[in-house]
Coordinates of C-alpha atoms in Angstrom, one line a residue:
M1041 CA 0.0 0.0 0.0
P1042 CA 1.2 3.5 -0.7
V1043 CA 2.3 5.7 2.2
V1044 CA 2.2 9.5 2.2
A1045 CA 3.9 11.6 4.9
A1046 CA 3.4 15.3 5.5
I1047 CA 4.8 17.9 7.9
K1048 CA 3.1 21.0 9.4
P1049 CA 6.1 23.0 10.7
G1050 CA 5.6 24.6 14.1
F1051 CA 2.1 23.3 14.5
Y1052 CA 1.5 21.8 18.0
K1053 CA -1.4 19.7 19.2
D1054 CA -1.4 17.6 22.4
S1055 CA -1.4 13.8 22.0
V1056 CA -5.1 13.3 22.9
A1057 CA -6.2 15.7 20.1
L1058 CA -3.8 14.0 17.7
M1059 CA -5.1 10.6 18.6
R1060 CA -8.7 11.7 18.0
V1061 CA -7.8 13.1 14.6
A1062 CA -5.9 9.9 13.7
Q1063 CA -8.9 7.8 14.8
S1064 CA -11.2 9.8 12.6
I1065 CA -9.2 9.5 9.4
A1066 CA -8.2 5.9 10.1
G1067 CA -11.9 5.0 9.9
R1068 CA -12.2 6.2 6.4
R1069 CA -12.6 3.8 3.5
G1070 CA -9.4 2.5 2.1
I1071 CA -7.1 3.8 4.9
A1072 CA -5.0 1.1 6.6
R1073 CA -3.0 3.2 9.1
A1074 CA -2.9 6.8 10.1
T1075 CA -0.6 8.5 12.7
L1076 CA -0.2 12.0 13.8
V1077 CA 2.7 12.8 16.2
M1078 CA 5.0 15.6 17.1
G1079 CA 8.5 15.4 15.5
T1080 CA 10.4 14.4 18.7
P1081 CA 13.4 12.1 18.4
A1082 CA 11.4 9.4 20.3
N1083 CA 8.4 9.7 18.0
K1084 CA 10.6 9.5 14.9
A1085 CA 12.3 6.4 16.3
V1086 CA 8.9 4.8 16.7
L1087 CA 8.0 5.7 13.1
E1088 CA 11.3 4.3 11.9
Q1089 CA 10.7 1.0 13.7
A1090 CA 7.3 0.8 12.0
G1091 CA 8.7 1.5 8.6
L1092 CA 6.8 4.8 8.4
L1093 CA 9.6 7.3 8.7
E1094 CA 9.6 8.7 5.2
E1095 CA 12.7 10.7 4.0
N1096 CA 10.9 14.1 4.3
L1097 CA 10.3 13.4 8.0
V1098 CA 13.9 12.8 9.1
A1099 CA 14.8 16.4 9.7
A1100 CA 11.5 17.3 11.5
Q1101 CA 11.9 19.3 14.7
P1102 CA 10.0 18.5 18.0
G1103 CA 7.6 21.4 17.3
D1104 CA 6.6 20.1 13.9
L1105 CA 3.5 17.9 13.4
L1106 CA 4.1 14.7 11.4
I1107 CA 1.2 13.1 9.5
V1108 CA 1.6 9.7 8.0
V1109 CA -1.2 7.9 6.1
E1110 CA -1.1 4.5 4.5
G1111 CA -4.0 3.6 2.2
A1112 CA -5.2 1.5 -0.7
T1113 CA -5.1 4.3 -3.3
Q1114 CA -3.5 7.7 -3.7
A1115 CA -6.9 9.3 -4.1
E1116 CA -8.1 7.8 -0.8
I1117 CA -4.9 9.0 1.0
D1118 CA -5.3 12.5 -0.4
E1119 CA -8.9 12.7 0.8
A1120 CA -7.8 11.5 4.3
L1121 CA -5.0 14.1 4.4
Q1122 CA -7.5 16.8 3.5
D1123 CA -9.8 15.6 6.2
A1124 CA -6.9 15.6 8.8
E1125 CA -6.1 19.2 7.7
R1126 CA -9.7 20.3 8.2
L1127 CA -9.9 18.7 11.7
L1128 CA -6.6 20.1 12.8
V1129 CA -7.5 23.7 11.7
T1130 CA -11.2 23.9 12.4
G1131 CA -11.3 21.5 15.4
D1132 CA -14.0 18.9 16.2
A1133 CA -15.7 17.8 19.5
T1134 CA -12.3 17.1 21.1
V1135 CA -10.1 19.8 19.5
H1136 CA -11.2 23.2 20.9
A1137 CA -11.7 26.1 18.4
P1138 CA -11.9 29.5 20.0
G1139 CA -15.3 31.3 19.8
A1140 CA -15.9 34.8 18.5
G1141 CA -14.0 37.4 20.5
E1142 CA -12.2 34.8 22.5
I1143 CA -8.5 35.5 23.1
V1144 CA -6.4 32.3 23.2
S1145 CA -3.4 32.5 25.6
R1146 CA -0.1 31.8 23.8
S1147 CA 2.0 31.7 26.9
L1148 CA 1.8 31.1 30.7
A1149 CA 2.2 34.8 31.3
M1150 CA -0.8 35.6 29.1
A1151 CA -2.9 33.1 30.9
L1152 CA -2.0 34.4 34.3
A1153 CA -2.7 38.0 33.2
G1154 CA -6.4 37.2 33.1
D1155 CA -8.9 38.0 35.8
A1156 CA -9.5 34.4 36.9
P1157 CA -7.1 33.2 39.7
A1158 CA -5.1 30.0 38.8
T1159 CA -3.6 27.4 41.1
L1160 CA -2.6 24.8 38.5
A1161 CA -1.0 24.7 35.1
Q1162 CA -1.9 21.8 32.7
I1163 CA 1.1 21.4 30.4
S1164 CA 1.0 19.4 27.1
V1165 CA 3.8 20.5 24.9
P1166 CA 6.6 18.5 23.2
G1167 CA 8.7 16.7 25.8
P1168 CA 11.9 18.7 25.1
Y1169 CA 10.0 22.0 26.0
A1170 CA 7.8 20.7 28.7
A1171 CA 10.2 21.0 31.6
A1172 CA 10.9 24.7 30.8
E1173 CA 7.1 25.4 30.9
A1174 CA 6.7 23.5 34.1
L1175 CA 9.5 25.4 35.7
K1176 CA 7.8 28.7 34.8
A1177 CA 4.6 27.5 36.4
L1178 CA 6.3 26.3 39.6
K1179 CA 8.1 29.6 40.0
R1180 CA 4.7 31.3 39.8
G1181 CA 3.4 29.1 42.6
L1182 CA 1.3 26.8 40.5
H1183 CA 0.8 23.1 40.8
V1184 CA 1.6 21.3 37.5
F1185 CA -0.3 18.5 35.6
L1186 CA 2.4 17.4 33.2
F1187 CA 0.6 15.4 30.4
S1188 CA 3.7 15.6 28.2
D1189 CA 5.8 12.5 27.7
N1190 CA 9.4 12.1 26.6
V1191 CA 10.6 14.5 29.3
P1192 CA 14.2 13.6 30.2
L1193 CA 14.3 11.9 33.6
E1194 CA 16.9 14.3 35.0
Q1195 CA 14.5 17.2 34.2
E1196 CA 11.6 15.5 36.0
I1197 CA 13.8 15.0 39.0
A1198 CA 14.8 18.6 39.1
L1199 CA 11.2 19.8 38.7
K1200 CA 10.0 17.6 41.5
R1201 CA 12.8 18.7 43.9
L1202 CA 11.8 22.3 43.3
A1203 CA 8.1 21.5 43.7
A1204 CA 8.8 19.6 47.0
A1205 CA 10.7 22.6 48.4
R1206 CA 7.7 24.8 47.6
H1207 CA 5.1 22.2 48.7
L1208 CA 3.7 22.0 45.1
L1209 CA 2.7 19.1 43.0
V1210 CA 4.3 18.0 39.7
M1211 CA 1.9 15.3 38.4
G1212 CA 3.9 13.6 35.7
S1213 CA 5.6 13.6 33.4
D1214 CA 3.3 11.4 31.2
C1215 CA 0.6 11.8 33.8
G1216 CA -2.7 10.5 32.4
T1217 CA -5.2 10.8 35.2
A1218 CA -6.1 13.2 38.0
I1219 CA -9.3 14.5 39.7
L1220 CA -8.7 17.7 41.7
G1221 CA -11.6 19.1 43.6
G1222 CA -14.0 17.3 41.4
V1223 CA -12.4 18.5 38.2
P1224 CA -11.1 15.6 35.9
L1225 CA -7.8 16.0 34.1
G1226 CA -6.6 13.7 31.3
F1227 CA -8.3 10.3 31.3
A1228 CA -10.6 10.2 34.3
N1229 CA -14.1 9.1 35.2
A1230 CA -17.2 10.8 36.4
V1231 CA -17.2 10.0 40.1
R1232 CA -19.0 11.8 43.0
R1233 CA -17.2 14.0 45.5
G1234 CA -16.5 12.3 48.8
V1235 CA -14.0 11.7 51.6
I1236 CA -11.5 9.3 50.0
G1237 CA -8.3 10.7 48.5
L1238 CA -6.1 8.8 46.1
T1239 CA -2.6 9.1 44.8
G1240 CA -0.5 6.8 42.7
A1241 CA 1.8 6.0 39.9
S1242 CA -0.9 4.1 38.0
G1243 CA -3.4 5.9 35.8
T1244 CA -5.8 3.0 35.1
G1245 CA -5.3 1.8 38.7
I1246 CA -6.6 5.1 40.0
Q1247 CA -9.4 5.1 37.5
H1248 CA -10.6 1.6 38.5
V1249 CA -10.4 2.2 42.3
S1250 CA -12.1 5.6 42.0
T1251 CA -15.0 4.1 40.0
L1252 CA -15.4 1.1 42.4
I1253 CA -15.5 3.6 45.3
H1254 CA -18.3 5.5 43.4
Q1255 CA -20.2 2.3 42.6
A1256 CA -20.1 1.4 46.3
G1257 CA -21.8 4.7 47.2
E1258 CA -18.8 6.7 48.4
G1259 CA -16.8 9.4 46.7
V1260 CA -13.4 11.0 45.9
S1261 CA -12.0 14.2 47.4
H1262 CA -9.0 14.2 45.1
A1263 CA -7.1 11.7 42.9
I1264 CA -3.5 12.8 42.3
G1265 CA -1.6 10.9 39.6
T1266 CA 2.1 11.1 39.8
G1267 CA 3.4 9.7 36.5
S1268 CA 4.8 6.2 36.4
R1269 CA 8.4 7.2 36.9
D1270 CA 7.7 8.8 40.3
V1271 CA 8.4 5.6 42.2
L1272 CA 11.8 5.0 40.6
A1273 CA 14.7 5.1 43.0
E1274 CA 16.1 8.3 41.3
V1275 CA 12.8 10.2 41.8
G1276 CA 12.0 8.9 45.2
A1277 CA 8.2 9.1 45.0
A1278 CA 8.6 12.9 45.4
T1279 CA 5.1 13.7 44.1
M1280 CA 3.4 10.7 45.9
R1281 CA 4.9 11.8 49.2
E1282 CA 3.9 15.5 48.6
A1283 CA 0.4 14.3 47.6
M1284 CA 0.1 12.3 50.9
A1285 CA 1.0 15.4 52.8
L1286 CA -1.6 17.5 51.1
L1287 CA -4.3 14.8 51.5
A1288 CA -3.3 14.5 55.2
A1289 CA -3.9 18.3 55.6
D1290 CA -7.1 18.3 53.6
R1291 CA -10.2 18.5 55.9
D1292 CA -12.4 16.9 53.3
T1293 CA -10.2 13.8 53.0
H1294 CA -10.8 11.2 55.7
V1295 CA -9.1 8.1 54.0
V1296 CA -6.0 8.0 51.8
V1297 CA -5.4 5.3 49.1
I1298 CA -2.0 4.7 47.5
V1299 CA -2.1 2.7 44.2
S1300 CA 1.1 1.8 42.4
K1301 CA 3.2 -0.9 40.8
P1302 CA 6.0 -1.9 43.1
P1303 CA 8.3 1.0 43.9
A1304 CA 12.0 0.6 44.4
K1305 CA 12.6 -0.9 47.8
P1306 CA 14.0 2.2 49.5
V1307 CA 11.3 4.3 47.9
A1308 CA 8.6 1.9 49.2
E1309 CA 10.0 2.1 52.7
G1310 CA 10.0 5.9 52.6
V1311 CA 6.4 6.0 51.3
L1312 CA 5.2 3.6 54.0
A1313 CA 7.0 5.7 56.7
D1314 CA 5.3 8.8 55.5
A1315 CA 2.0 7.0 55.3
A1316 CA 2.3 5.9 58.9
R1317 CA 2.5 9.6 59.9
V1318 CA -0.6 10.8 57.9
G1319 CA -2.9 10.7 60.9
K1320 CA -5.7 9.1 58.8
P1321 CA -6.4 5.6 57.7
V1322 CA -4.2 4.8 54.6
V1323 CA -4.8 1.9 52.2
V1324 CA -1.7 0.8 50.4
L1325 CA -1.6 -1.2 47.2
F1326 CA 1.8 -1.9 45.7
L1327 CA 0.8 -4.4 43.0
G1328 CA 2.9 -7.6 43.1
A1329 CA 5.1 -6.4 45.9
S1330 CA 5.6 -8.4 49.1
G1331 CA 5.3 -5.9 51.9
P1332 CA 4.6 -5.5 55.6
K1333 CA 1.3 -6.6 57.1
S1334 CA -1.3 -4.0 57.9
G1335 CA -0.6 -2.1 61.1
R1336 CA -1.2 1.2 62.9
N1337 CA -3.2 3.3 60.4
L1338 CA -2.0 1.2 57.4
T1339 CA -4.1 -1.4 55.5
V1340 CA -2.0 -3.2 53.0
V1341 CA -4.0 -4.9 50.2
S1342 CA -3.0 -6.9 47.1
T1343 CA -5.7 -6.1 44.5
L1344 CA -7.5 -3.1 43.0
E1345 CA -10.8 -4.5 44.2
D1346 CA -9.6 -4.8 47.7
A1347 CA -8.1 -1.3 47.6
A1348 CA -11.6 0.1 46.9
T1349 CA -13.3 -2.3 49.4
A1350 CA -10.9 -1.3 52.2
A1351 CA -11.2 2.4 51.4
V1352 CA -15.0 2.3 51.5
A1353 CA -15.1 0.3 54.8
L1354 CA -12.7 2.7 56.5
A1355 CA -14.6 5.7 55.2
R1356 CA -17.7 4.3 56.9
G1357 CA -15.8 3.5 60.1
N1358 CA -16.1 -0.3 59.6
A1359 CA -13.4 -3.0 59.7
Y1360 CA -12.0 -4.1 56.4
Q1361 CA -12.7 -7.6 55.2
P1362 CA -11.1 -8.8 52.0
S1363 CA -13.6 -8.8 49.1
A1364 CA -15.3 -11.7 47.4
S1365 CA -15.4 -10.9 43.7
V1366 CA -18.9 -10.6 42.3
L1367 CA -19.0 -12.9 39.3
D1368 CA -22.2 -11.4 37.9
G1369 CA -23.1 -12.4 34.3
T1370 CA -21.3 -15.7 34.4
A1371 CA -24.2 -18.2 34.9
T1372 CA -23.3 -19.9 31.6
L1373 CA -19.7 -20.5 32.5
P1374 CA -20.0 -24.1 33.8
A1375 CA -21.7 -25.1 30.6
E1376 CA -19.1 -23.3 28.5
L1377 CA -16.4 -25.2 30.2
T1378 CA -17.9 -28.5 29.0
M1379 CA -17.8 -27.1 25.4
L1380 CA -14.0 -26.6 25.3
A1381 CA -11.9 -28.9 23.2
P1382 CA -9.1 -31.0 24.8
S1383 CA -6.5 -28.7 23.2
Q1384 CA -7.9 -25.6 24.9
R1385 CA -5.8 -25.1 28.1
Y1386 CA -4.6 -21.5 28.2
V1387 CA -6.0 -18.1 29.2
R1388 CA -5.1 -14.9 27.4
G1389 CA -5.5 -11.3 28.5
L1390 CA -5.7 -8.3 26.1
Y1391 CA -5.6 -5.1 28.2
A1392 CA -5.8 -1.4 27.4
G1393 CA -4.7 -0.6 30.9
G1394 CA -1.2 -1.6 31.9
T1395 CA -2.1 -1.9 35.6
F1396 CA -4.8 -4.4 34.7
C1397 CA -2.3 -6.5 32.9
T1398 CA 0.0 -6.4 36.0
E1399 CA -2.8 -7.3 38.4
A1400 CA -3.9 -10.2 36.2
Q1401 CA -0.4 -11.7 36.5
V1402 CA -0.4 -11.1 40.2
V1403 CA -3.7 -12.8 40.7
L1404 CA -2.8 -15.8 38.5
R1405 CA 0.5 -16.2 40.3
S1406 CA -1.2 -16.3 43.6
A1407 CA -3.2 -19.2 42.2
G1408 CA 0.0 -21.0 41.1
V1409 CA -0.4 -20.0 37.4
I1410 CA 2.6 -18.4 35.7
A1411 CA 1.7 -16.0 32.8
W1412 CA 3.9 -14.7 30.1
S1413 CA 3.7 -11.0 29.1
N1414 CA 5.2 -8.2 27.1
A1415 CA 5.1 -6.3 30.5
P1416 CA 5.9 -9.2 32.9
I1417 CA 6.2 -8.9 36.6
D1418 CA 9.0 -11.5 36.3
K1419 CA 11.4 -10.5 33.5
A1420 CA 12.1 -14.2 32.9
H1421 CA 8.7 -14.5 31.4
R1422 CA 8.8 -11.7 28.8
I1423 CA 7.7 -12.4 25.3
P1424 CA 9.3 -10.5 22.3
E1425 CA 7.6 -7.5 20.8
H1426 CA 4.6 -8.5 18.6
A1427 CA 5.2 -12.2 19.3
P1428 CA 2.2 -14.5 19.4
S1429 CA 0.9 -15.6 22.8
V1430 CA 2.5 -18.6 24.5
S1431 CA 1.1 -20.6 27.3
H1432 CA -1.0 -18.4 29.6
C1433 CA -0.3 -14.8 28.4
M1434 CA -1.3 -11.3 29.5
I1435 CA -0.7 -8.5 26.9
D1436 CA -0.5 -4.8 27.6
M1437 CA -2.0 -3.4 24.4
G1438 CA -1.1 0.1 25.5
A1439 CA 2.6 -0.7 25.3
G1440 CA 4.6 1.2 22.6
E1441 CA 4.9 -1.8 20.3
F1442 CA 1.1 -1.7 19.7
T1443 CA 0.7 2.1 19.5
V1444 CA 3.1 2.7 16.7
G1445 CA 1.1 4.6 14.1
R1446 CA -2.1 4.0 16.1
P1447 CA -4.0 5.7 18.9
H1448 CA -3.9 4.2 22.4
P1449 CA -6.4 1.3 22.8
M1450 CA -8.4 3.4 25.2
I1451 CA -9.3 5.4 22.1
D1452 CA -8.9 3.0 19.2
Q1453 CA -10.0 -0.7 19.5
S1454 CA -8.6 -1.9 16.1
A1455 CA -5.3 -3.4 17.4
R1456 CA -7.2 -5.3 20.1
A1457 CA -9.8 -6.5 17.6
E1458 CA -7.0 -7.9 15.4
R1459 CA -5.3 -9.6 18.4
L1460 CA -8.6 -11.0 19.7
V1461 CA -9.3 -12.8 16.4
A1462 CA -5.7 -14.1 16.3
E1463 CA -6.1 -15.6 19.8
A1464 CA -9.3 -17.3 18.6
R1465 CA -7.3 -19.0 15.8
D1466 CA -5.0 -20.6 18.4
P1467 CA -6.4 -24.1 19.2
E1468 CA -4.9 -23.9 22.7
T1469 CA -6.8 -20.7 23.7
A1470 CA -9.6 -21.5 26.2
L1471 CA -10.4 -18.0 27.5
V1472 CA -9.7 -14.4 26.5
M1473 CA -10.3 -11.6 28.9
F1474 CA -10.1 -7.9 28.4
D1475 CA -11.0 -4.5 29.8
V1476 CA -13.3 -1.8 28.5
V1477 CA -12.1 1.6 29.9
L1478 CA -14.7 4.4 30.0
G1479 CA -14.5 8.0 30.9
Y1480 CA -13.4 11.4 29.5
G1481 CA -11.2 11.1 26.5
A1482 CA -11.9 7.3 26.0
H1483 CA -13.6 5.8 23.0
A1484 CA -17.3 6.8 22.8
D1485 CA -18.5 3.2 22.5
P1486 CA -15.6 0.7 23.1
A1487 CA -17.9 -2.3 23.5
G1488 CA -19.7 -1.5 20.3
A1489 CA -16.3 -1.1 18.5
L1490 CA -15.2 -4.5 19.8
A1491 CA -18.4 -6.3 19.2
P1492 CA -17.7 -7.3 15.5
A1493 CA -14.3 -8.7 16.5
I1494 CA -15.9 -10.6 19.4
R1495 CA -18.4 -12.2 17.1
E1496 CA -15.7 -13.0 14.5
A1497 CA -13.5 -14.5 17.2
R1498 CA -16.3 -16.8 18.4
A1499 CA -17.1 -17.8 14.8
T1500 CA -13.4 -18.5 14.1
A1501 CA -13.2 -20.8 17.1
L1502 CA -16.4 -22.5 16.1
R1503 CA -15.2 -23.2 12.6
G1504 CA -12.2 -25.0 14.2
G1505 CA -14.5 -27.1 16.2
R1506 CA -13.9 -25.2 19.4
H1507 CA -15.7 -22.9 21.9
L1508 CA -14.1 -19.7 23.1
I1509 CA -14.9 -18.3 26.6
L1510 CA -14.8 -14.5 26.7
V1511 CA -14.6 -12.5 29.9
A1512 CA -14.6 -8.7 30.3
F1513 CA -15.1 -5.9 32.8
A1514 CA -16.0 -2.2 32.3
C1515 CA -13.9 0.3 34.2
G1516 CA -16.3 3.2 34.6
T1517 CA -19.5 4.6 36.1
E1518 CA -23.1 5.0 35.0
E1519 CA -22.3 8.8 34.9
D1520 CA -19.5 8.4 32.3
P1521 CA -20.4 9.4 28.8
Q1522 CA -20.4 5.8 27.7
R1523 CA -22.6 4.5 30.6
R1524 CA -21.3 1.5 32.3
S1525 CA -24.5 -0.5 32.1
A1526 CA -24.9 0.1 28.4
Q1527 CA -21.3 -1.1 27.8
A1528 CA -22.0 -4.3 29.9
K1529 CA -25.2 -4.9 28.0
A1530 CA -23.5 -4.7 24.6
L1531 CA -20.7 -7.1 25.8
R1532 CA -23.2 -9.6 27.0
E1533 CA -25.2 -9.4 23.8
A1534 CA -22.0 -10.2 21.9
G1535 CA -21.5 -13.4 24.1
V1536 CA -19.1 -12.1 26.8
N1537 CA -19.1 -13.0 30.4
V1538 CA -19.1 -9.6 32.2
V1539 CA -17.7 -9.3 35.7
S1540 CA -17.5 -6.3 38.0
T1541 CA -13.8 -5.8 38.4
S1542 CA -10.4 -6.5 36.9
T1543 CA -9.7 -8.6 40.0
A1544 CA -12.8 -10.7 39.4
A1545 CA -11.8 -11.3 35.7
A1546 CA -8.4 -12.6 36.7
R1547 CA -9.8 -14.8 39.5
L1548 CA -12.3 -16.2 37.0
A1549 CA -9.4 -17.0 34.6
A1550 CA -7.5 -18.7 37.3
S1551 CA -10.6 -20.9 38.1
V1552 CA -10.8 -21.9 34.4
V1553 CA -7.1 -22.9 34.4
A1554 CA -7.8 -25.0 37.5
A1555 CA -10.8 -26.6 35.9
R1556 CA -9.0 -27.4 32.7
S1557 CA -6.0 -28.9 34.6
V1558 CA -8.4 -31.4 36.2
S1559 CA -10.3 -32.2 33.0
V1560 CA -7.3 -32.4 30.7
N1561 CA -5.2 -34.3 33.2
P1562 CA -7.6 -36.4 35.2

């Protein structure tokens, strides 16, 4: 197929806006791939790996917009490029176009010169420039939500040291989720205000825990993302520790929840020491880490479901009891198990949220099941990029290898649709589980977008004389634009077993593995 690449010099849009435009033109007839990225060295390297770095893109600068379209015919590509140009210039539902008489601020100074007081700067500029803008904001006494990625680690460290000295937050870099005083930033969900405050280096982890808290009838005071690198030894959880201090001082926050993949050991020790001094109940989830037992004001849990359960119990003044996953919508599962062919032994996970991929491995491991992954909790069980699944396998579809030239799977379901059908072709696949992430910025109808692939996967297995078990959960609320109940209904109608949480999905998969071990090896 022909590929056409274009450059718009000095034309910046943030990554969410670019993903939306890419999704729009990728859906046109005859278009195989469409990508819109800023011309950073990292983005150009990704394009090169995908074979999309055309000669005219090599000299692009970080502030230049790169548009690459692959299609069946030149005419279809030209039409797609014209459509992209229109969306970029005029805007659509997700790309803001200023109204009549509206003055758009072109700098931080212009924004602060207005009448409205500001306490936070949301920064989404190319990574090489992001630290400079964040520094300006910090010097003006503003908290920073740093959506930008590709920020050099040493610059993030310097920003967070300055922020800590001024008791300010630097959420990021590459921070995807926050809710501050009821205002969502990045990818977040519609949840009620309440007395539970969250912080963590896990965007989808914060999303899932906050939505489960909402579903249980409680609410969120603040949810402070830190960026995934915050828990590295070099960074020292600077933002997480500052967030805990702010939540400790916040009169509207009665319970604090920490959600993260395992921090470096000395970092974890420092975070737990700070948590013990918060003066409020603190729920701690370091996914996959072996840590101290609960004590004093700390409640240490091992799953996202239990993080929410513990937070809700403590907010109500009750004792925490580990949750029992609600396996709603799985009444047909026993019958489905009898329909599996002898070759079907393995479970596969296809996740948009990296935290869900991690948790699935943790839950399976606790049941004695080792899973391979492109994002393994044990590096010895890593599969190569783009490799087919082996044995039990959990795949993070949001990893860079799957987002080259495509939007993130929270926005675009096409990569997962392809992988789902591929898993169905494997005669050893017994079960495939996946997440459907709702909320602001996510796909308008992810279940609907996946439904054709779900039906095709089931038909593919059937043609091979097999039955395929499908399990999913929706991370979201009834108040999200996509409506959680509507998404669950669409999944069930497509033949999917729908459970309430990521933890429940993983536990269900573990039970299928156990059942197959008995039936295949009596």
